[in-house]
Coordinates of C-alpha atoms (C1' of nucleotides) in Angstrom, one line a residue:
Chain A
M1 CA 0.0 0.0 0.0
S2 CA 1.1 2.7 -0.5
R3 CA 4.6 2.9 -0.3
S4 CA 4.6 0.7 -3.3
R5 CA 7.6 0.9 -5.7
W6 CA 5.5 -0.2 -8.7
R7 CA 5.3 2.3 -11.5
K8 CA 2.8 2.5 -14.3
V9 CA 3.5 3.4 -17.9
E10 CA 0.4 3.2 -20.0
D11 CA -1.2 0.0 -19.1
T12 CA 1.9 -1.8 -17.7
W13 CA 3.1 -1.8 -14.2
S14 CA 6.8 -2.4 -13.5
C15 CA 9.0 -2.8 -10.4
A16 CA 12.6 -4.0 -9.6
L17 CA 12.2 -7.2 -7.7
H18 CA 14.5 -10.1 -6.9
G19 CA 17.2 -8.9 -9.2
R20 CA 15.0 -8.3 -12.2
I21 CA 12.6 -5.8 -13.6
L22 CA 9.2 -7.3 -13.6
S23 CA 6.5 -5.9 -15.8
L24 CA 2.8 -6.8 -15.6
R25 CA -0.2 -6.1 -17.7
Q26 CA -3.6 -7.6 -17.8
D27 CA -6.6 -7.9 -20.0
A28 CA -10.0 -9.5 -19.5
T29 CA -8.6 -13.0 -19.5
H30 CA -4.9 -13.0 -18.8
L31 CA -2.1 -11.5 -16.7
Y32 CA 0.9 -10.9 -18.9
Y33 CA 4.4 -10.6 -17.6
Q34 CA 7.9 -9.8 -18.7
A35 CA 11.1 -10.0 -16.8
S36 CA 14.4 -8.3 -17.5
F37 CA 17.3 -9.7 -15.6
S38 CA 20.3 -7.8 -14.4
E39 CA 23.6 -9.7 -15.1
Q40 CA 25.2 -8.7 -11.9
L41 CA 22.5 -8.3 -9.4
V42 CA 20.8 -11.7 -9.4
E43 CA 19.5 -12.8 -6.0
P44 CA 20.6 -16.1 -4.7
L45 CA 17.8 -18.4 -5.0
T46 CA 17.4 -21.8 -3.3
P47 CA 20.7 -22.6 -1.6
P48 CA 22.1 -25.4 -3.7
F49 CA 22.4 -23.7 -7.0
S50 CA 24.5 -23.5 -10.0
A51 CA 28.2 -23.1 -9.7
P52 CA 29.6 -19.6 -9.5
G53 CA 30.5 -18.3 -12.9
S54 CA 28.3 -20.6 -14.9
K55 CA 25.9 -19.1 -17.2
I56 CA 22.4 -20.4 -17.9
D57 CA 20.4 -19.5 -20.9
S58 CA 17.1 -17.9 -20.2
L59 CA 15.1 -20.9 -21.1
P60 CA 11.6 -20.9 -19.8
E61 CA 12.2 -23.8 -17.5
D62 CA 15.1 -22.0 -15.8
D63 CA 13.1 -18.9 -15.2
D64 CA 11.4 -18.6 -11.8
T65 CA 9.5 -15.5 -12.7
E66 CA 6.2 -17.3 -12.9
A67 CA 6.8 -18.8 -9.5
L68 CA 7.7 -15.4 -8.2
I69 CA 4.5 -13.9 -9.6
H70 CA 2.4 -16.6 -8.1
H71 CA 4.1 -16.1 -4.8
Y72 CA 4.2 -12.3 -4.8
L73 CA 0.6 -12.0 -5.8
N74 CA -0.4 -14.7 -3.4
L75 CA -2.5 -16.5 -6.0
R76 CA -2.9 -19.8 -4.1
P77 CA -5.7 -19.1 -1.7
D78 CA -9.2 -19.8 -3.1
L79 CA -10.8 -16.4 -2.9
T80 CA -14.3 -17.6 -3.7
K81 CA -14.2 -19.9 -0.7
L82 CA -12.8 -17.3 1.6
Y83 CA -15.4 -14.7 0.5
E84 CA -18.1 -17.2 1.1
Q85 CA -16.7 -18.0 4.5
W86 CA -16.5 -14.4 5.5
S87 CA -19.9 -13.6 4.1
N88 CA -21.5 -16.4 6.0
V89 CA -20.5 -15.0 9.3
D90 CA -20.8 -11.3 8.6
A91 CA -23.7 -9.6 7.0
N92 CA -21.8 -6.4 6.5
F93 CA -19.1 -8.2 4.7
K94 CA -21.6 -9.9 2.5
K95 CA -23.2 -6.6 1.6
K96 CA -20.0 -4.7 0.8
A97 CA -17.5 -7.2 -0.5
P98 CA -19.0 -8.7 -3.7
R99 CA -18.1 -5.7 -5.8
F100 CA -14.5 -6.1 -4.7
A101 CA -13.9 -9.7 -5.5
G102 CA -10.3 -10.3 -6.4
V103 CA -8.6 -8.3 -3.8
R104 CA -5.5 -10.1 -2.6
I105 CA -2.9 -9.4 0.1
L106 CA 0.5 -9.2 -1.6
R107 CA 3.4 -11.1 -0.1
Q108 CA 5.9 -8.3 0.1
D109 CA 9.4 -8.6 1.3
A110 CA 9.4 -8.0 5.1
W111 CA 12.1 -5.3 5.1
E112 CA 10.5 -3.4 2.3
A113 CA 7.2 -3.5 4.0
L114 CA 8.8 -2.3 7.2
V115 CA 10.5 0.6 5.5
G116 CA 7.4 1.6 3.6
F117 CA 5.1 1.5 6.5
I118 CA 7.5 3.5 8.7
C119 CA 7.3 6.1 6.0
S120 CA 3.5 6.0 6.0
S121 CA 3.0 7.5 9.5
N122 CA 0.9 10.6 9.4
N123 CA 1.6 10.9 5.7
N124 CA -0.2 10.7 2.4
I125 CA 0.1 8.1 -0.3
I126 CA 1.6 10.3 -2.9
R127 CA 4.5 11.4 -0.8
I128 CA 5.1 7.9 0.6
S129 CA 5.6 6.6 -2.9
Q130 CA 7.9 9.5 -3.7
M131 CA 9.9 8.7 -0.6
M132 CA 10.3 5.0 -1.4
E133 CA 11.4 6.1 -4.9
K134 CA 14.0 8.4 -3.5
L135 CA 15.2 5.8 -1.0
C136 CA 15.8 3.3 -3.7
S137 CA 17.3 5.6 -6.3
H138 CA 19.8 7.0 -3.7
Y139 CA 20.7 3.9 -1.8
G140 CA 19.4 0.8 -3.7
P141 CA 21.2 -1.3 -6.3
L142 CA 20.5 -0.5 -9.9
V143 CA 18.8 -3.4 -11.6
G144 CA 18.2 -2.0 -15.1
Y145 CA 16.4 0.4 -17.3
I146 CA 13.1 0.6 -19.1
G147 CA 13.8 3.1 -21.8
V148 CA 15.9 5.7 -19.9
T149 CA 14.2 5.2 -16.6
P150 CA 16.4 3.4 -14.0
Y151 CA 14.9 0.8 -11.8
H152 CA 16.5 0.2 -8.4
D153 CA 15.8 -2.5 -5.8
M154 CA 15.4 -1.8 -2.1
P155 CA 18.6 -0.9 -0.2
S156 CA 19.6 -3.5 2.4
P157 CA 19.4 -2.4 6.1
I158 CA 23.2 -2.2 6.4
I159 CA 23.2 0.5 3.8
L160 CA 20.8 2.6 5.9
A161 CA 22.7 1.9 9.1
D162 CA 25.3 4.5 8.2
P163 CA 25.3 7.5 10.5
K164 CA 25.3 9.9 7.6
V165 CA 21.9 8.5 6.4
E166 CA 19.7 10.3 8.9
S167 CA 20.8 13.8 7.8
Q168 CA 20.8 12.7 4.1
L169 CA 17.2 11.5 4.4
R170 CA 16.2 14.7 6.1
Q171 CA 17.8 16.5 3.1
L172 CA 15.7 14.3 0.8
G173 CA 12.5 15.4 2.5
F174 CA 11.8 12.4 4.8
G175 CA 11.1 14.7 7.8
Y176 CA 11.1 13.0 11.1
R177 CA 10.9 9.6 9.5
A178 CA 14.6 10.0 8.6
K179 CA 15.5 9.2 12.2
Y180 CA 13.1 6.3 12.3
L181 CA 14.6 4.6 9.3
Y182 CA 18.2 5.1 10.4
Q183 CA 17.6 3.9 13.9
T184 CA 15.5 0.9 12.8
A185 CA 18.3 -0.1 10.3
V186 CA 20.8 0.2 13.2
Q187 CA 18.7 -1.9 15.5
I188 CA 18.3 -4.6 12.9
C189 CA 21.9 -4.7 11.9
H190 CA 23.6 -4.3 15.2
G191 CA 20.9 -5.4 17.7
H192 CA 19.8 -8.6 16.0
D193 CA 21.2 -11.7 14.2
D194 CA 21.1 -12.0 10.5
G195 CA 17.7 -13.1 9.3
W196 CA 16.0 -11.9 12.5
L197 CA 13.2 -10.1 10.7
D198 CA 12.4 -12.9 8.2
N199 CA 12.5 -15.4 11.1
L200 CA 9.4 -13.7 12.5
R201 CA 7.5 -14.9 9.4
N202 CA 4.5 -17.2 9.5
P203 CA 5.8 -20.7 8.8
E204 CA 2.6 -21.5 6.9
S205 CA 3.5 -18.8 4.5
P206 CA 7.3 -19.3 3.8
I207 CA 9.4 -17.4 1.4
M208 CA 9.9 -18.9 -2.0
G209 CA 11.7 -22.2 -1.9
Q210 CA 11.2 -22.8 1.8
K211 CA 9.0 -25.5 3.2
V212 CA 5.7 -25.0 4.9
A213 CA 5.4 -25.7 8.6
A214 CA 2.6 -25.5 11.1
A215 CA 2.0 -22.2 12.7
G216 CA 0.1 -23.2 15.8
E217 CA -3.4 -22.7 17.2
M218 CA -5.5 -19.7 16.4
Q219 CA -6.4 -17.6 19.5
P220 CA -8.5 -14.5 19.8
G221 CA -5.3 -12.5 20.0
G222 CA -3.8 -14.4 17.1
R223 CA -1.4 -17.3 17.0
A224 CA 1.6 -17.2 19.3
G225 CA 4.0 -16.6 16.4
Y226 CA 2.0 -13.5 15.3
R227 CA 2.0 -12.1 18.8
V228 CA 5.8 -12.6 19.1
A229 CA 6.4 -10.9 15.7
H230 CA 4.1 -8.0 16.6
E231 CA 5.8 -7.5 20.0
Q232 CA 9.3 -7.7 18.5
L233 CA 8.5 -5.2 15.8
L234 CA 7.1 -2.7 18.4
A235 CA 10.6 -2.3 19.8
L236 CA 11.8 -0.7 16.5
Q237 CA 11.8 3.1 16.2
G238 CA 8.9 4.5 14.3
V239 CA 7.0 1.3 14.6
G240 CA 3.7 1.4 16.6
P241 CA 0.9 -1.1 16.6
K242 CA -0.5 -0.2 13.2
V243 CA 2.8 -0.3 11.4
A244 CA 3.7 -3.6 13.2
D245 CA 0.5 -5.1 12.0
C246 CA 1.0 -3.9 8.4
V247 CA 4.4 -5.6 8.4
C248 CA 3.0 -8.8 10.0
L249 CA 0.2 -8.9 7.4
M250 CA 1.9 -7.8 4.2
G251 CA 5.5 -8.7 4.9
L252 CA 5.5 -11.7 7.3
G253 CA 2.4 -13.7 6.2
W254 CA 0.4 -13.4 9.4
G255 CA -3.1 -13.3 8.0
E256 CA -4.7 -12.5 11.4
A257 CA -2.9 -9.2 11.7
V258 CA -5.5 -6.4 11.5
P259 CA -3.9 -3.0 11.0
V260 CA -6.2 -0.4 12.5
D261 CA -5.6 2.9 10.9
T262 CA -8.0 5.9 10.7
H263 CA -10.0 4.3 7.9
V264 CA -10.5 1.0 9.7
W265 CA -11.3 2.8 12.9
Q266 CA -14.1 4.6 11.0
I267 CA -15.4 1.3 9.7
A268 CA -15.2 -0.2 13.1
Q269 CA -17.3 2.6 14.6
R270 CA -19.8 2.8 11.8
D271 CA -20.4 -0.9 11.1
Y272 CA -19.1 -2.8 14.2
K273 CA -20.4 -0.9 17.2
F274 CA -17.1 0.6 18.3
G275 CA -16.7 4.2 19.4
K276 CA -18.8 4.2 22.5
G277 CA -18.3 3.5 26.2
K278 CA -15.1 1.7 27.0
H279 CA -13.9 1.9 23.4
S280 CA -14.8 5.5 22.6
S281 CA -11.3 6.4 21.4
L282 CA -8.5 4.5 19.7
T283 CA -6.3 3.7 22.6
K284 CA -4.0 0.7 22.6
A285 CA -6.7 -1.3 24.5
T286 CA -9.3 -0.4 21.8
Y287 CA -6.9 -1.1 19.1
D288 CA -6.4 -4.6 20.4
A289 CA -10.2 -5.0 20.9
V290 CA -10.9 -4.2 17.3
G291 CA -8.3 -6.7 16.1
D292 CA -9.7 -9.4 18.5
R293 CA -13.2 -8.7 17.3
F294 CA -12.3 -9.1 13.6
R295 CA -10.2 -12.1 14.3
S296 CA -13.0 -13.9 16.2
L297 CA -15.4 -12.9 13.4
W298 CA -13.4 -13.7 10.3
G299 CA -10.7 -16.1 11.7
K300 CA -7.2 -16.8 10.6
E301 CA -7.3 -14.5 7.5
A302 CA -9.0 -11.6 9.3
G303 CA -6.4 -9.2 7.9
W304 CA -7.4 -10.1 4.4
A305 CA -11.1 -9.7 5.0
H306 CA -10.4 -6.3 6.7
S307 CA -8.5 -5.2 3.6
V308 CA -11.4 -6.1 1.4
L309 CA -13.7 -3.8 3.4
F310 CA -11.0 -1.2 3.6
T311 CA -10.7 -1.2 -0.2
A312 CA -14.5 -1.2 -0.5
D313 CA -14.7 1.9 1.7
L314 CA -12.0 3.8 -0.2
R315 CA -13.8 3.0 -3.4
V316 CA -17.1 4.4 -2.2
F317 CA -15.3 7.4 -0.9
S318 CA -13.7 8.1 -4.2
E319 CA -17.0 7.6 -6.1
R320 CA -18.6 10.1 -3.8
L321 CA -15.8 12.5 -4.4
S322 CA -15.9 12.3 -8.1
A323 CA -19.6 12.6 -8.1
K324 CA -19.8 15.7 -6.0
I325 CA -16.6 17.6 -6.9
D326 CA -16.5 19.0 -10.4
V327 CA -12.8 19.1 -10.9
D328 CA -10.2 17.2 -13.0
T329 CA -11.7 13.8 -12.7
V330 CA -8.5 12.0 -13.5
K331 CA -6.7 13.8 -10.7
V332 CA -9.3 13.2 -8.2
E333 CA -9.4 9.5 -8.9
A334 CA -5.7 9.2 -8.8
E335 CA -5.4 10.9 -5.5
S336 CA -8.4 9.4 -3.7
L337 CA -7.8 5.9 -4.9
G338 CA -4.1 6.0 -4.3
P339 CA -2.4 2.6 -4.4
D340 CA -5.6 0.9 -4.0
A341 CA -6.5 2.0 -7.4
A342 CA -5.0 -1.3 -8.1
A343 CA -8.3 -2.8 -7.4
T344 CA -9.7 -1.2 -10.5
S345 CA -7.1 -0.2 -12.9
A346 CA -4.0 -2.2 -12.3
P347 CA -2.9 -5.7 -11.7
V348 CA -0.6 -4.7 -8.9
I349 CA 0.3 -1.8 -6.7
G350 CA 0.4 -1.2 -3.1
T351 CA -0.7 -4.1 -1.0
K352 CA -3.7 -5.2 -2.8
I353 CA -4.4 -6.4 -6.3
E354 CA -7.3 -7.5 -8.3
I355 CA -7.1 -10.1 -11.0
T356 CA -10.0 -11.2 -13.1
E357 CA -8.3 -14.3 -14.1
T358 CA -5.4 -16.0 -12.4
K359 CA -4.4 -17.8 -15.5
I360 CA -1.0 -16.5 -16.5
K361 CA 0.5 -16.9 -19.8
R362 CA 3.8 -15.9 -21.2
E363 CA 3.9 -12.9 -23.4
F364 CA 7.6 -12.5 -24.1
L365 CA 10.7 -14.4 -23.7
E366 CA 13.7 -12.6 -22.3
E367 CA 15.5 -11.0 -25.3
E368 CA 16.6 -7.7 -26.5
G369 CA 13.9 -5.1 -26.2
H370 CA 11.2 -5.6 -28.8
D371 CA 10.9 -2.0 -29.8
G372 CA 13.7 -0.6 -27.7
S373 CA 11.3 0.2 -25.0
V374 CA 12.5 -2.5 -22.7
S375 CA 16.1 -3.5 -22.3
S376 CA 16.7 -7.0 -21.3
K377 CA 19.8 -9.0 -20.6
T378 CA 20.7 -12.6 -20.6
V379 CA 19.9 -14.4 -17.4
S380 CA 23.0 -15.1 -15.4
R381 CA 22.4 -16.9 -12.2
G382 CA 25.9 -18.0 -11.6
K383 CA 26.9 -14.7 -10.2
R384 CA 25.5 -14.2 -6.8
R385 CA 25.3 -11.0 -5.0
K386 CA 27.0 -11.1 -1.7
K387 CA 24.4 -11.8 0.9
M388 CA 23.4 -8.9 3.0
Chain B
dT1 C1' -3.9 3.3 31.1
dC2 C1' -5.5 7.4 29.0
dC3 C1' -4.9 11.9 26.9
dA4 C1' -2.6 15.8 24.7
dT5 C1' 0.9 17.5 21.9
dA6 C1' 4.7 17.8 18.6
dC7 C1' 6.4 16.0 14.6
dC8 C1' 8.5 17.0 8.6
dT9 C1' 6.4 17.8 4.2
dG10 C1' 3.7 19.3 0.4
dG11 C1' -0.7 19.9 -1.9
dG12 C1' -5.3 21.6 -1.6
dA13 C1' -8.7 24.6 0.6
dT14 C1' -10.0 29.0 2.6
Chain C
dA1 C1' -0.6 35.6 -1.3
dA2 C1' -0.7 34.0 3.3
dT3 C1' -2.3 30.6 6.3
dC4 C1' -4.6 26.6 7.7
dC5 C1' -5.6 21.9 7.3
dC6 C1' -4.8 17.3 6.5
dA7 C1' -2.7 12.8 5.3
dG8 C1' -3.3 5.0 6.0
dG9 C1' 0.9 7.1 13.3
dT10 C1' 4.4 7.3 16.7
dA11 C1' 7.0 9.0 20.7
dT12 C1' 6.9 11.5 24.8
dG13 C1' 5.4 13.5 29.2

DNA sequence: TCCATACCTGGGAT
DNA sequence: AATCCCAGGTATG
């Protein structure tokens, strides 16, 4: 959401991801993709891999892009079944959700989600995206170009743990979030072991190539692993309950995480009887109560259901805006929909996506840019970037 | 615990 | 033109 690094050019969305530039486009029946690999910045994949220095042709069977897309877009869960389940237990969901079928929670990289949501505090979508853009272009590895536009990946925490970074980010317009990002990077690099963040992940939703493991019993407050992850994240600078839950949900695979932001708080008051008596204001206790309520109502994937309602609400809001306000319609829509415009106009952006068909077919093979608009390079998986 | 207040920035509204 | 207000929160007293 939000802090998404995806960029749209005409009808195609592109982003540097896992050492490649991934481009997506969809029509009524298919999702099309194209991947352009960097020769020098290929991510290590599953541990036992090809010998260093060996080159592999970009044959389809060697390309994990399709697996990456399936993973990233979280295409496995049966949405029809989930929607049915949520509708059966919640009349409000049943009423609001049907128009928004197809919304999925992306499986983002945990570190990227953390950085993005730290930037999101008391901020607007447009600026959050610009900040992520700046962060990557100034500190992240260059993966390649589309036309003359460079695409950078996320900078690793160690890059941001440099003492100079805080003032530099201030200079770049990050405001008080400059300190949060720097301090969080320091905490992660010097206060925790390697892999600490990713180890907070839901074992039922492992990163690509890892095996699934059981995550334990569901409780009103969520599974034990979720509660641990949430608590650990809270110790980071600039991370409060809302940001922690966003990272848990979008970055760590904990479906029961329910981020309660201002919008969700409005929904909770309007449709779920919050806002009175004991829970008249959004204190920590109320925050937890809202999460518990939604978890007991919707279950293990409460965060997903909540995102559907959230998206529904934003949509209605934007429709009201464009109906009542007679200004540049395009502009109004772009601003009010923000990253969740994904649900209507784009296959991917922000944290949620909508796909009319999950069938994916290959549009291009990796080769030199068709019309010069996309530059591609031969896949080279032998070279591994130093792990960081 | 709960509540109030400050916090960077930039665009839109008054 | 100047100022106010707000935006997907968090830290502090």
